[in-house]
mmCIF file of C-alpha atoms in Angstrom:
data_model
loop_
_atom_site.group_PDB
_atom_site.id
_atom_site.type_symbol
_atom_site.label_atom_id
_atom_site.label_comp_id
_atom_site.label_asym_id
_atom_site.label_seq_id
_atom_site.Cartn_x
_atom_site.Cartn_y
_atom_site.Cartn_z
ATOM 1 C CA ASP A 934 -17.087 59.723 -30.652
ATOM 2 C CA GLY A 935 -20.045 60.351 -28.267
ATOM 3 C CA GLY A 936 -19.251 60.404 -24.569
ATOM 4 C CA ILE A 937 -15.697 59.112 -24.870
ATOM 5 C CA THR A 938 -12.822 61.628 -24.444
ATOM 6 C CA GLN A 939 -9.286 60.668 -25.222
ATOM 7 C CA SER A 940 -6.506 63.122 -24.451
ATOM 8 C CA PRO A 941 -4.202 64.381 -25.670
ATOM 9 C CA LYS A 942 -4.865 64.138 -29.396
ATOM 10 C CA TYR A 943 -1.008 64.194 -30.117
ATOM 11 C CA LEU A 944 1.675 63.115 -27.786
ATOM 12 C CA PHE A 945 5.449 62.950 -28.089
ATOM 13 C CA ARG A 946 7.598 60.705 -26.015
ATOM 14 C CA LYS A 947 11.226 61.024 -25.276
ATOM 15 C CA GLU A 948 13.710 58.059 -25.063
ATOM 16 C CA GLY A 949 13.183 56.387 -21.616
ATOM 17 C CA GLN A 950 10.167 58.361 -20.652
ATOM 18 C CA ASN A 951 6.804 57.016 -19.480
ATOM 19 C CA VAL A 952 3.789 58.628 -20.926
ATOM 20 C CA THR A 953 0.123 58.255 -19.966
ATOM 21 C CA LEU A 954 -2.864 58.476 -22.343
ATOM 22 C CA SER A 955 -6.225 59.402 -20.905
ATOM 23 C CA CYS A 956 -9.603 57.845 -21.642
ATOM 24 C CA GLU A 957 -12.656 59.144 -19.884
ATOM 25 C CA GLN A 958 -16.207 58.014 -20.664
ATOM 26 C CA ASN A 959 -19.735 59.190 -19.379
ATOM 27 C CA LEU A 960 -21.653 56.459 -21.035
ATOM 28 C CA ASN A 961 -21.844 54.393 -17.760
ATOM 29 C CA HIS A 962 -20.264 51.489 -19.661
ATOM 30 C CA ASP A 963 -18.762 48.607 -17.746
ATOM 31 C CA ALA A 964 -16.214 47.460 -20.271
ATOM 32 C CA MET A 965 -13.323 49.532 -21.531
ATOM 33 C CA TYR A 966 -10.616 48.613 -24.030
ATOM 34 C CA TRP A 967 -7.371 49.964 -25.370
ATOM 35 C CA TYR A 968 -6.199 49.174 -28.933
ATOM 36 C CA ARG A 969 -3.086 50.018 -30.872
ATOM 37 C CA GLN A 970 -3.298 50.755 -34.607
ATOM 38 C CA ASP A 971 -0.155 50.917 -36.804
ATOM 39 C CA PRO A 972 -0.287 52.602 -40.226
ATOM 40 C CA GLY A 973 -2.422 50.743 -42.699
ATOM 41 C CA GLN A 974 -3.069 48.003 -40.129
ATOM 42 C CA GLY A 975 -5.960 46.746 -38.031
ATOM 43 C CA LEU A 976 -6.474 47.167 -34.331
ATOM 44 C CA ARG A 977 -4.565 45.068 -31.735
ATOM 45 C CA LEU A 978 -5.785 44.654 -28.175
ATOM 46 C CA ILE A 979 -3.561 45.925 -25.451
ATOM 47 C CA TYR A 980 -5.628 45.691 -22.325
ATOM 48 C CA TYR A 981 -9.223 45.446 -21.426
ATOM 49 C CA SER A 982 -11.431 45.816 -18.310
ATOM 50 C CA GLN A 983 -14.891 44.487 -17.835
ATOM 51 C CA ILE A 984 -15.345 45.851 -14.309
ATOM 52 C CA VAL A 985 -13.764 48.341 -11.916
ATOM 53 C CA ASN A 986 -10.510 47.306 -10.265
ATOM 54 C CA ASP A 987 -10.054 44.444 -12.671
ATOM 55 C CA PHE A 988 -8.360 44.268 -16.019
ATOM 56 C CA GLN A 989 -6.938 41.631 -18.298
ATOM 57 C CA LYS A 990 -3.948 41.650 -20.771
ATOM 58 C CA GLY A 991 -4.675 41.648 -24.459
ATOM 59 C CA ASP A 992 -2.429 40.274 -27.310
ATOM 60 C CA ILE A 993 0.319 42.955 -26.990
ATOM 61 C CA ALA A 994 0.385 44.064 -23.341
ATOM 62 C CA GLU A 995 4.194 44.056 -22.964
ATOM 63 C CA GLY A 996 5.460 47.556 -22.331
ATOM 64 C CA TYR A 997 2.144 48.965 -21.324
ATOM 65 C CA SER A 998 0.200 49.206 -17.931
ATOM 66 C CA VAL A 999 -3.392 50.274 -17.086
ATOM 67 C CA SER A 1000 -5.552 50.948 -14.009
ATOM 68 C CA ARG A 1001 -9.230 50.949 -13.593
ATOM 69 C CA GLU A 1002 -9.924 52.720 -10.221
ATOM 70 C CA LYS A 1003 -13.080 54.451 -11.455
ATOM 71 C CA LYS A 1004 -15.894 53.202 -13.829
ATOM 72 C CA GLU A 1005 -15.299 56.381 -16.020
ATOM 73 C CA SER A 1006 -11.678 56.194 -16.460
ATOM 74 C CA PHE A 1007 -9.113 53.789 -17.976
ATOM 75 C CA PRO A 1008 -5.714 55.372 -18.421
ATOM 76 C CA LEU A 1009 -2.947 53.674 -20.482
ATOM 77 C CA THR A 1010 0.720 54.221 -19.550
ATOM 78 C CA VAL A 1011 3.237 53.474 -22.311
ATOM 79 C CA THR A 1012 6.443 52.600 -20.406
ATOM 80 C CA SER A 1013 10.004 52.932 -21.446
ATOM 81 C CA ALA A 1014 9.983 49.156 -21.964
ATOM 82 C CA GLN A 1015 7.879 49.554 -25.016
ATOM 83 C CA LYS A 1016 10.578 50.027 -27.693
ATOM 84 C CA ASN A 1017 8.381 50.929 -30.596
ATOM 85 C CA PRO A 1018 5.502 53.014 -29.151
ATOM 86 C CA THR A 1019 4.832 55.059 -32.245
ATOM 87 C CA ALA A 1020 1.187 54.280 -33.249
ATOM 88 C CA PHE A 1021 -2.386 55.509 -33.006
ATOM 89 C CA TYR A 1022 -4.068 54.477 -29.790
ATOM 90 C CA LEU A 1023 -7.749 54.025 -29.535
ATOM 91 C CA CYS A 1024 -9.874 53.738 -26.387
ATOM 92 C CA ALA A 1025 -13.364 51.873 -26.668
ATOM 93 C CA THR A 1026 -16.132 51.176 -24.345
ATOM 94 C CA ALA A 1027 -19.131 48.793 -24.336
ATOM 95 C CA PRO A 1028 -22.130 48.393 -22.047
ATOM 96 C CA GLY A 1029 -21.064 44.730 -21.484
ATOM 97 C CA THR A 1030 -19.571 41.790 -23.195
ATOM 98 C CA LEU A 1031 -20.644 40.740 -26.577
ATOM 99 C CA GLU A 1032 -21.938 44.237 -27.405
ATOM 100 C CA LYS A 1033 -20.865 46.835 -29.847
ATOM 101 C CA LEU A 1034 -17.886 49.131 -29.126
ATOM 102 C CA PHE A 1035 -17.959 52.826 -28.906
ATOM 103 C CA PHE A 1036 -14.660 54.458 -29.882
ATOM 104 C CA GLY A 1037 -12.862 57.673 -28.843
ATOM 105 C CA SER A 1038 -11.137 59.841 -31.351
ATOM 106 C CA GLY A 1039 -7.682 58.456 -30.581
ATOM 107 C CA THR A 1040 -4.295 59.561 -29.564
ATOM 108 C CA GLN A 1041 -1.316 59.671 -32.004
ATOM 109 C CA LEU A 1042 1.903 58.890 -30.100
ATOM 110 C CA SER A 1043 5.223 59.633 -31.668
ATOM 111 C CA VAL A 1044 8.794 59.301 -30.414
ATOM 112 C CA LEU A 1045 11.056 62.224 -30.416
ATOM 113 C CA SER B 734 -3.004 37.808 -33.068
ATOM 114 C CA GLN B 735 -5.648 38.852 -35.581
ATOM 115 C CA GLN B 736 -8.539 36.730 -35.834
ATOM 116 C CA GLY B 737 -10.177 38.182 -38.931
ATOM 117 C CA GLU B 738 -8.750 38.663 -42.370
ATOM 118 C CA GLU B 739 -10.448 41.011 -44.813
ATOM 119 C CA ASP B 740 -10.333 40.682 -48.527
ATOM 120 C CA PRO B 741 -9.605 42.571 -50.632
ATOM 121 C CA GLN B 742 -6.988 44.761 -48.755
ATOM 122 C CA ALA B 743 -7.989 47.651 -50.997
ATOM 123 C CA LEU B 744 -10.965 48.358 -53.336
ATOM 124 C CA SER B 745 -11.552 51.220 -55.764
ATOM 125 C CA ILE B 746 -15.044 51.708 -57.388
ATOM 126 C CA GLN B 747 -17.079 54.263 -59.086
ATOM 127 C CA GLU B 748 -19.942 56.081 -57.360
ATOM 128 C CA GLY B 749 -23.142 54.187 -57.730
ATOM 129 C CA GLU B 750 -21.503 50.752 -57.924
ATOM 130 C CA ASN B 751 -21.772 48.098 -55.218
ATOM 131 C CA ALA B 752 -18.791 47.237 -52.910
ATOM 132 C CA THR B 753 -18.340 43.832 -51.457
ATOM 133 C CA MET B 754 -15.844 43.182 -48.711
ATOM 134 C CA ASN B 755 -15.162 39.671 -47.167
ATOM 135 C CA CYS B 756 -13.851 38.620 -43.805
ATOM 136 C CA SER B 757 -12.521 35.143 -42.781
ATOM 137 C CA TYR B 758 -11.842 34.058 -39.228
ATOM 138 C CA LYS B 759 -10.226 31.092 -37.532
ATOM 139 C CA THR B 760 -12.041 30.106 -34.384
ATOM 140 C CA SER B 761 -15.531 29.811 -33.283
ATOM 141 C CA ILE B 762 -17.376 33.138 -32.527
ATOM 142 C CA ASN B 763 -20.335 34.495 -30.661
ATOM 143 C CA ASN B 764 -20.698 37.615 -32.824
ATOM 144 C CA LEU B 765 -19.225 39.275 -35.831
ATOM 145 C CA GLN B 766 -19.287 42.987 -36.224
ATOM 146 C CA TRP B 767 -18.327 45.509 -38.954
ATOM 147 C CA TYR B 768 -16.869 48.962 -38.300
ATOM 148 C CA ARG B 769 -15.900 51.867 -40.471
ATOM 149 C CA GLN B 770 -12.978 54.247 -39.920
ATOM 150 C CA ASN B 771 -12.340 57.499 -41.682
ATOM 151 C CA SER B 772 -8.560 58.485 -41.836
ATOM 152 C CA GLY B 773 -7.199 59.495 -38.418
ATOM 153 C CA ARG B 774 -10.417 58.960 -36.530
ATOM 154 C CA GLY B 775 -11.980 56.485 -34.253
ATOM 155 C CA LEU B 776 -14.106 53.628 -35.473
ATOM 156 C CA VAL B 777 -17.850 53.698 -35.983
ATOM 157 C CA HIS B 778 -19.973 50.643 -35.497
ATOM 158 C CA LEU B 779 -21.991 49.628 -38.558
ATOM 159 C CA ILE B 780 -23.652 46.196 -37.776
ATOM 160 C CA LEU B 781 -23.560 43.279 -35.481
ATOM 161 C CA ILE B 782 -24.569 39.841 -36.532
ATOM 162 C CA ARG B 783 -24.873 36.983 -34.031
ATOM 163 C CA SER B 784 -23.584 33.473 -34.879
ATOM 164 C CA ASN B 785 -27.116 32.076 -35.156
ATOM 165 C CA GLU B 786 -27.981 34.716 -37.803
ATOM 166 C CA ARG B 787 -27.249 34.383 -41.615
ATOM 167 C CA GLU B 788 -27.964 37.856 -42.786
ATOM 168 C CA LYS B 789 -28.730 41.382 -41.640
ATOM 169 C CA HIS B 790 -29.477 44.596 -43.355
ATOM 170 C CA SER B 791 -29.168 48.260 -42.235
ATOM 171 C CA GLY B 792 -29.920 50.784 -44.880
ATOM 172 C CA ARG B 793 -27.537 50.383 -47.792
ATOM 173 C CA LEU B 794 -25.552 47.702 -45.946
ATOM 174 C CA ARG B 795 -25.999 43.947 -46.067
ATOM 175 C CA VAL B 796 -23.984 41.492 -44.014
ATOM 176 C CA THR B 797 -23.912 37.818 -44.385
ATOM 177 C CA LEU B 798 -22.382 35.235 -41.984
ATOM 178 C CA ASP B 799 -21.495 31.699 -42.925
ATOM 179 C CA THR B 800 -20.294 29.940 -39.720
ATOM 180 C CA SER B 801 -19.587 26.690 -41.475
ATOM 181 C CA LYS B 802 -17.120 28.504 -43.734
ATOM 182 C CA LYS B 803 -16.069 30.897 -40.970
ATOM 183 C CA SER B 804 -16.628 33.834 -43.238
ATOM 184 C CA SER B 805 -18.630 37.042 -43.486
ATOM 185 C CA SER B 806 -19.338 39.595 -46.179
ATOM 186 C CA LEU B 807 -20.265 43.332 -46.153
ATOM 187 C CA LEU B 808 -22.096 44.634 -49.206
ATOM 188 C CA ILE B 809 -22.572 48.385 -49.629
ATOM 189 C CA THR B 810 -25.041 49.121 -52.266
ATOM 190 C CA ALA B 811 -25.204 52.268 -54.517
ATOM 191 C CA SER B 812 -21.870 53.557 -53.134
ATOM 192 C CA ARG B 813 -21.219 57.211 -52.555
ATOM 193 C CA ALA B 814 -17.969 59.202 -52.407
ATOM 194 C CA ALA B 815 -18.692 59.652 -48.634
ATOM 195 C CA ASP B 816 -18.442 55.810 -48.257
ATOM 196 C CA THR B 817 -14.632 56.098 -48.808
ATOM 197 C CA ALA B 818 -13.104 54.780 -45.597
ATOM 198 C CA SER B 819 -11.490 51.679 -44.062
ATOM 199 C CA TYR B 820 -13.883 48.861 -43.108
ATOM 200 C CA PHE B 821 -13.028 46.358 -40.435
ATOM 201 C CA CYS B 822 -14.487 43.119 -39.225
ATOM 202 C CA ALA B 823 -14.265 42.141 -35.668
ATOM 203 C CA THR B 824 -15.094 38.868 -33.968
ATOM 204 C CA ASP B 825 -16.319 38.407 -30.390
ATOM 205 C CA SER B 826 -14.997 35.085 -28.942
ATOM 206 C CA LEU B 827 -14.638 33.528 -25.489
ATOM 207 C CA THR B 828 -10.975 33.202 -24.478
ATOM 208 C CA THR B 829 -9.210 32.224 -21.231
ATOM 209 C CA GLY B 830 -9.339 35.889 -20.243
ATOM 210 C CA GLY B 831 -13.030 36.309 -20.978
ATOM 211 C CA PHE B 832 -14.783 37.615 -24.084
ATOM 212 C CA LYS B 833 -12.584 39.614 -26.483
ATOM 213 C CA THR B 834 -13.209 41.563 -29.567
ATOM 214 C CA ILE B 835 -10.474 40.995 -32.127
ATOM 215 C CA PHE B 836 -10.099 42.993 -35.363
ATOM 216 C CA GLY B 837 -8.882 42.169 -38.820
ATOM 217 C CA ALA B 838 -6.598 44.339 -40.886
ATOM 218 C CA GLY B 839 -9.376 45.996 -42.760
ATOM 219 C CA THR B 840 -10.321 46.891 -46.381
ATOM 220 C CA ARG B 841 -9.553 50.356 -47.675
ATOM 221 C CA LEU B 842 -12.457 51.461 -49.893
ATOM 222 C CA PHE B 843 -12.195 54.337 -52.399
ATOM 223 C CA VAL B 844 -15.241 55.563 -54.045
ATOM 224 C CA LYS B 845 -14.612 57.833 -57.098
ATOM 225 C CA ALA B 846 -17.086 60.617 -57.807
#
């Protein structure tokens, strides 16, 4: 897990509520990514950012939002528009494009 | 969408045996990477192979890449119980939004002691 901190480890969301997952890194990496993993499945890309103040949608961005105001931080908000949010969320960083990813330890989000 | 597809989905072997996992992908790539994930944890990078490379080794790991067949394989030799995990291939490709890393669904490896 190295210098990537995801919090909280477990999170519960009520109906109609927005929740924010935190991802902080001290690796000085430019690129940051959010992936969603459903049980027994691979990772699907939600959003990614290759530089501060810029980010792009991944394959499943609907119902999610992000910001990249600081190099160290890339929070993910799961909005009430995301009707099936229960999943394991993984944040990753990379020094740049086409380089290996470093992963955080993940946040398990469940719906109450 | 998932670019890579791993085969088999699950694999059970005895300690000491070799384990081979395969990955196929659909579009042209710049790199292909293999990652490992223990249950409920983040992924750990194992090896990266560039599109102009055909084979790479790292300890007990051997990765091959055949760009003409759009496929890669990961071989773990002399497996140990501690190798029990899920293994994912990931492809790096240039898209309209820039370079993206896309993961397959993974192979779940169980090594029996």
